[in-house]
C-alpha atoms as an extended CHARMM CRD file, in Angstrom:
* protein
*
       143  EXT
         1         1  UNK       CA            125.5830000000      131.3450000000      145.4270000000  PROA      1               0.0000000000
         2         2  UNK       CA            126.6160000000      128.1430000000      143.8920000000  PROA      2               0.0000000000
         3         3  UNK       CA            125.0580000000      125.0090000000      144.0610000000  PROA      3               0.0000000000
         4         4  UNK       CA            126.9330000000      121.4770000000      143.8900000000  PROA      4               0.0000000000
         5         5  UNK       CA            125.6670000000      118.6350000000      142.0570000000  PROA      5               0.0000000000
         6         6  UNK       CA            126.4010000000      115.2880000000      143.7200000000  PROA      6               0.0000000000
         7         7  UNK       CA            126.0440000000      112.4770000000      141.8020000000  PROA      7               0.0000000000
         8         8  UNK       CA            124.6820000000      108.7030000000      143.0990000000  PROA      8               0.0000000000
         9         9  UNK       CA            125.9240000000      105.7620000000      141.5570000000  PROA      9               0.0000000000
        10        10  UNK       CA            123.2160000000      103.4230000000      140.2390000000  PROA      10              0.0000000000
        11        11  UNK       CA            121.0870000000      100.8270000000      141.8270000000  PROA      11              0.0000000000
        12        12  UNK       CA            123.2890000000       98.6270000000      139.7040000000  PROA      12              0.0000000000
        13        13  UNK       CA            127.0390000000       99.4910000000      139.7970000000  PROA      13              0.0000000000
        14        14  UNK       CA            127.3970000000      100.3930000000      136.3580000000  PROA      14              0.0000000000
        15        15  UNK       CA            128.8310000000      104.0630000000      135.8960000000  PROA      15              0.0000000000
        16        16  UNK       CA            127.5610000000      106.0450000000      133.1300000000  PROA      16              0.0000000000
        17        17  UNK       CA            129.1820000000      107.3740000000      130.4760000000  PROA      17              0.0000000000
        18        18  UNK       CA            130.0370000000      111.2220000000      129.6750000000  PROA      18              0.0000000000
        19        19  UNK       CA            127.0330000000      111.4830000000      127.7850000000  PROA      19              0.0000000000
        20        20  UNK       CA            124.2160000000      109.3480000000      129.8970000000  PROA      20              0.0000000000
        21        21  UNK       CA            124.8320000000      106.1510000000      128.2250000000  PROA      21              0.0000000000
        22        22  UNK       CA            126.2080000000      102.9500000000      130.5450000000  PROA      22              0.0000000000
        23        23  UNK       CA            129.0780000000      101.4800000000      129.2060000000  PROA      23              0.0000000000
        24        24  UNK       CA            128.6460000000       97.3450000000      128.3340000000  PROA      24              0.0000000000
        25        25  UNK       CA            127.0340000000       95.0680000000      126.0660000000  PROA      25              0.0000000000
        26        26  UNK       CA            123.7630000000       96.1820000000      124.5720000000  PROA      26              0.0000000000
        27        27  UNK       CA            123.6900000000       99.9340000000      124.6200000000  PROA      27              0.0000000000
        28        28  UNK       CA            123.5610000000       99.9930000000      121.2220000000  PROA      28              0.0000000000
        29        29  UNK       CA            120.8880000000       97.2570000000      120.7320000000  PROA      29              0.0000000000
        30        30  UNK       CA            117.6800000000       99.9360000000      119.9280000000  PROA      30              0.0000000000
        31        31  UNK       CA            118.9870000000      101.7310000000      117.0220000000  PROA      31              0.0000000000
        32        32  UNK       CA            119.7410000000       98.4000000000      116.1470000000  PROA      32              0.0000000000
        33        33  UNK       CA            116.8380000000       97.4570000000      116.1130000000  PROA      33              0.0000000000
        34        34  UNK       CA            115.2800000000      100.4450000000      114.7150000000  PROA      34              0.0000000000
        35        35  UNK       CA            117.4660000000       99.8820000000      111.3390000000  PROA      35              0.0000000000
        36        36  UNK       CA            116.5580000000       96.7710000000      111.0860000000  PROA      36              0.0000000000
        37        37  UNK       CA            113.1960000000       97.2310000000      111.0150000000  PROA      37              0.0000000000
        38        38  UNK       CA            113.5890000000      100.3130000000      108.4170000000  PROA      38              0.0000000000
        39        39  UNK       CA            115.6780000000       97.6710000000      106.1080000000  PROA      39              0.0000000000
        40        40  UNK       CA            112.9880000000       94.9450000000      106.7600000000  PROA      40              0.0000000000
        41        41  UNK       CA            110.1020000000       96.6210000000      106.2480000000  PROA      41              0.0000000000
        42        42  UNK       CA            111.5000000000       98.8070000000      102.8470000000  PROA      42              0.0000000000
        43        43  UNK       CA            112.0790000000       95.2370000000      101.4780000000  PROA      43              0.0000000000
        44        44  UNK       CA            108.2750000000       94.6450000000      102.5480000000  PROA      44              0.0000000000
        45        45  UNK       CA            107.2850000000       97.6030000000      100.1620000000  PROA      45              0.0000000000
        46        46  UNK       CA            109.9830000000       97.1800000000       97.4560000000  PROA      46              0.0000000000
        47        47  UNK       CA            108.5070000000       93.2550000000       97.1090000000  PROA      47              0.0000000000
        48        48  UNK       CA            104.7080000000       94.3700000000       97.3510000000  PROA      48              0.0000000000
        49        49  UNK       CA            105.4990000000       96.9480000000       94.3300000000  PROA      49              0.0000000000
        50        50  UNK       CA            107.2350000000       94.4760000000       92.5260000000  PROA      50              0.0000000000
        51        51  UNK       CA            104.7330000000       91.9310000000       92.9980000000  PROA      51              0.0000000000
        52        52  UNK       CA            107.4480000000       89.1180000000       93.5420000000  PROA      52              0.0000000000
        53        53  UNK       CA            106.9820000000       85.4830000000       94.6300000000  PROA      53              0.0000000000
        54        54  UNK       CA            108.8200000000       85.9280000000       96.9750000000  PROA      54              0.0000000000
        55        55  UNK       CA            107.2820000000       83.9140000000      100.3120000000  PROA      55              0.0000000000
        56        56  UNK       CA            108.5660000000       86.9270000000      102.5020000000  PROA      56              0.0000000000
        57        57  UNK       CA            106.5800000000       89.3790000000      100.5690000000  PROA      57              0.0000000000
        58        58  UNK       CA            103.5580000000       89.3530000000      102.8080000000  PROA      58              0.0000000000
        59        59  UNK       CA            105.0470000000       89.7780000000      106.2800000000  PROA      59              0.0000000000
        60        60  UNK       CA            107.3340000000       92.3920000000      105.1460000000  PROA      60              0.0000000000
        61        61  UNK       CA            104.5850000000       94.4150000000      103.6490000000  PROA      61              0.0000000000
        62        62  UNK       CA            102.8320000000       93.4970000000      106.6660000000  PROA      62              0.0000000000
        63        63  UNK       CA            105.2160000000       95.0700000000      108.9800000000  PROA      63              0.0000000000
        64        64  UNK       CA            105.9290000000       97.8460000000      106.4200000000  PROA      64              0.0000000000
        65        65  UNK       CA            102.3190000000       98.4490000000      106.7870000000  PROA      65              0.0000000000
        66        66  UNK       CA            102.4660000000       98.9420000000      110.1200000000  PROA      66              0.0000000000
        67        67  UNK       CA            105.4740000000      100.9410000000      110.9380000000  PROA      67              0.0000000000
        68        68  UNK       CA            105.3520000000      103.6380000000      108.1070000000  PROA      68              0.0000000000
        69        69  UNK       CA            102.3290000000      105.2350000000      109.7540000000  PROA      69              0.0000000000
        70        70  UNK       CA            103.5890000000      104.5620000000      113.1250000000  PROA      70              0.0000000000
        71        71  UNK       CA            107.2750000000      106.3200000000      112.7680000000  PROA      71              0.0000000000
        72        72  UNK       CA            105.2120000000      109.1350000000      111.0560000000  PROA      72              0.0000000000
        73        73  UNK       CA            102.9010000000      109.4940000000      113.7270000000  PROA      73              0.0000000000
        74        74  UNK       CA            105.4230000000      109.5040000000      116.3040000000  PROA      74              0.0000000000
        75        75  UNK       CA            107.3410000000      112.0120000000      114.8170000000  PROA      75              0.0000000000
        76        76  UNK       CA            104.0310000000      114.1380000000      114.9920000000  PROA      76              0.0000000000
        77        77  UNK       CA            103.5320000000      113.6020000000      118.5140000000  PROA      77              0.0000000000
        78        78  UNK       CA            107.2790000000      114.2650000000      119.9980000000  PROA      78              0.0000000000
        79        79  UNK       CA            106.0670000000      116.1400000000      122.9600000000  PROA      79              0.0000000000
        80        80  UNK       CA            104.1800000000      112.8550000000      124.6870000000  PROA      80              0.0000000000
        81        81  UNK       CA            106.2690000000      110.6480000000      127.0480000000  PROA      81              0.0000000000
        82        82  UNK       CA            107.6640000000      107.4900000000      124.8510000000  PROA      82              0.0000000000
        83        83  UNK       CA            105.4960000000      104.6590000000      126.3580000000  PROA      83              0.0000000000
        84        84  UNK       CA            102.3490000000      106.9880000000      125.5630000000  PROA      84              0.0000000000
        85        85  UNK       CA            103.5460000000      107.7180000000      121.7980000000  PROA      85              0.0000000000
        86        86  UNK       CA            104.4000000000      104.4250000000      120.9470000000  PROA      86              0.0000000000
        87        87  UNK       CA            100.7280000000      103.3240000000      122.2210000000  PROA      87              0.0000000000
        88        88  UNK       CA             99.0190000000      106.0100000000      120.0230000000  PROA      88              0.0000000000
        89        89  UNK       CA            101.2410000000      105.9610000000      116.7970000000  PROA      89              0.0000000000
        90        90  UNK       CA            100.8540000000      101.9350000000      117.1650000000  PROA      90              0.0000000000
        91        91  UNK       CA             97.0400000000      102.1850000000      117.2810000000  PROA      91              0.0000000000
        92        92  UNK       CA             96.8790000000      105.3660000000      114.8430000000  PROA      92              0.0000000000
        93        93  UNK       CA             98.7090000000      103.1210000000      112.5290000000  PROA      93              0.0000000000
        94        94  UNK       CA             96.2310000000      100.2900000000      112.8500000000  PROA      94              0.0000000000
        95        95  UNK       CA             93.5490000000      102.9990000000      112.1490000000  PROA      95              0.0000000000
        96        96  UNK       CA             94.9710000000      104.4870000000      109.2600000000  PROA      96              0.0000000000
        97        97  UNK       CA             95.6260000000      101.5970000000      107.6190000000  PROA      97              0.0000000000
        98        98  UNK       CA             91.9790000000      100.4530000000      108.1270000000  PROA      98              0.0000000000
        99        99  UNK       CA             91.1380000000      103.1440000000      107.0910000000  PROA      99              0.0000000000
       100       100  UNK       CA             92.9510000000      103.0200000000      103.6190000000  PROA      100             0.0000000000
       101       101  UNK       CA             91.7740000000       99.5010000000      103.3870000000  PROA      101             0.0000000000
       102       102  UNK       CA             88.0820000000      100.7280000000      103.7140000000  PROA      102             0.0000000000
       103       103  UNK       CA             88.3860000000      103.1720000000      101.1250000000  PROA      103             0.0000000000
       104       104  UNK       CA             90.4810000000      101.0730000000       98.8560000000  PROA      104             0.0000000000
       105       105  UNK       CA             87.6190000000       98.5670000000       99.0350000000  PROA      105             0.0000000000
       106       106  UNK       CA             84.5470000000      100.8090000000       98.7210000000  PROA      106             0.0000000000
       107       107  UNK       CA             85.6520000000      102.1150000000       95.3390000000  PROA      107             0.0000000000
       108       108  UNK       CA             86.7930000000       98.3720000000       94.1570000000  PROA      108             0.0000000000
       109       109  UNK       CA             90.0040000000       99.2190000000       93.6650000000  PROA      109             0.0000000000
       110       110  UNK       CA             91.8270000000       96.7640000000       96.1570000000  PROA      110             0.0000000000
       111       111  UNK       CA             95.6540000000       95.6170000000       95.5120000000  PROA      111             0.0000000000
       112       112  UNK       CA             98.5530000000       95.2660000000       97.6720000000  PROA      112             0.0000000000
       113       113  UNK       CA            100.2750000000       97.6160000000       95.3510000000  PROA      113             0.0000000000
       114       114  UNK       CA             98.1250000000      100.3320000000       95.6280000000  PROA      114             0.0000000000
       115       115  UNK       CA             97.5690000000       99.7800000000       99.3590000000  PROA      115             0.0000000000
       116       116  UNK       CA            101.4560000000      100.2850000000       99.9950000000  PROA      116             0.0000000000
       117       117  UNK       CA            101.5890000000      103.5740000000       97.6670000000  PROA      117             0.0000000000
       118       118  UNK       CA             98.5860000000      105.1700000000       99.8310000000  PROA      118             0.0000000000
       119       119  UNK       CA            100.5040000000      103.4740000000      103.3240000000  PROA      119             0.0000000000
       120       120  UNK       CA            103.3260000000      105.3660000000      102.0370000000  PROA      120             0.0000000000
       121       121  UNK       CA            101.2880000000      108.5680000000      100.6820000000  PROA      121             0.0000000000
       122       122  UNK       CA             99.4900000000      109.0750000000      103.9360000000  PROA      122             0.0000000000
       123       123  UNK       CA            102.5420000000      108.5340000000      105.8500000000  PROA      123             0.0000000000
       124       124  UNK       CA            104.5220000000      111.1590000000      104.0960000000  PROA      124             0.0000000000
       125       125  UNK       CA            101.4250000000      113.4430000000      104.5680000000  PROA      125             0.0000000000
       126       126  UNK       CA            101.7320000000      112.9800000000      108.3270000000  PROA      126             0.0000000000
       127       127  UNK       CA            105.7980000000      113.1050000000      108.3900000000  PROA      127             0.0000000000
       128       128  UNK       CA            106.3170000000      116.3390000000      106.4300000000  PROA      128             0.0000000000
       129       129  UNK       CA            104.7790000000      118.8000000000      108.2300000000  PROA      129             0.0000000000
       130       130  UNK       CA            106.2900000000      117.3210000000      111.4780000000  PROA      130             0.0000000000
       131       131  UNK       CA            110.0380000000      117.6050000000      109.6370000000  PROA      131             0.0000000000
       132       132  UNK       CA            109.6290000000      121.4180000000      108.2230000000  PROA      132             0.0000000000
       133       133  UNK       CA            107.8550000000      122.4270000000      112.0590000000  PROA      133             0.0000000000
       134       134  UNK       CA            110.9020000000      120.8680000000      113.5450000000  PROA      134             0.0000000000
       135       135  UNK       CA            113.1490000000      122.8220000000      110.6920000000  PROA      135             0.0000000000
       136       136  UNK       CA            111.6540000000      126.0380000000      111.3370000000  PROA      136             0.0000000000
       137       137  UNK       CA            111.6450000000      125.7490000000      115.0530000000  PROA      137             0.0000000000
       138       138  UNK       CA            115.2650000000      124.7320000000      115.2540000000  PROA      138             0.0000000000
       139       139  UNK       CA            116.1620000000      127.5420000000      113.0450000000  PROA      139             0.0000000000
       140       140  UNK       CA            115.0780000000      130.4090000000      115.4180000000  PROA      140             0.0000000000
       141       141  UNK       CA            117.6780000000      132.4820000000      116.9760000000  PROA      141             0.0000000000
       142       142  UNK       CA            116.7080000000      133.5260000000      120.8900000000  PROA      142             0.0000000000
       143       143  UNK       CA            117.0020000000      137.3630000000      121.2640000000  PROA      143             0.0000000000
């Protein structure tokens, strides 16, 4: 027996593409966005290493800060629905980075520098296993 697929147009009017995507301006606006907060926020570390002048130093590292452990985290968690990973790796981002800052500052060893090498450390911790499990899983062969 064979089943047929009818597809509804959308609430809209807008027909989708082959591949899910509605034709128009903006489709492309989130890896847009996504690249531009990659580029902004490697500045962010690239000027806290360098310990520029620079008045765009601190809200670059800031955001660099923030969305190294965040992308890592989300990476970790792929199987959670996106509104529910983007609320944890956002908040386990916070707490990492509190945490760092806490350690960092126990030992008296506190500098922006050092604060983005563990950021970036810790977030390469978290990112790496997530990568090579998602390696060795795609590499499997069904029998």
């Amino acid at each position: 027996m064979q089943s047929i697929r009818i597809e509804t147009p959308s609430p809209d009017g807008a027909e989708a593409d082959a591949d899910g995507t509605r034709p128009g301006p903006g489709r492309g606006l989130p890896p847009l966005l996504a690249g531009a907060a990659t580029a902004v926020s490697a500045a962010g570390a690239l000027l806290a290493s360098t310990d520029s002048g620079s008045p765009l130093r601190a809200p670059c590292a800031l955001l660099f800060l923030l969305v190294a452990p965040a992308v890592a985290i989300a990476v970790a968690l792929r199987g959670l629905d996106p509104l529910g990973r983007a609320v944890t790796a956002l908040a386990g981002a916070v707490v990492a980075d509190m945490l760092i800052a806490q350690g960092m500052l126990a030992v008296h060893r506190w500098s922006p520098r050092g604060g983005v090498v563990a950021v970036t450390v810790l977030s390469l911790l978290i990112l790496l296993p997530a990568l090579f499990r998602t390696r060795k899983s795609g590499n499997r062969t069904q029998d």
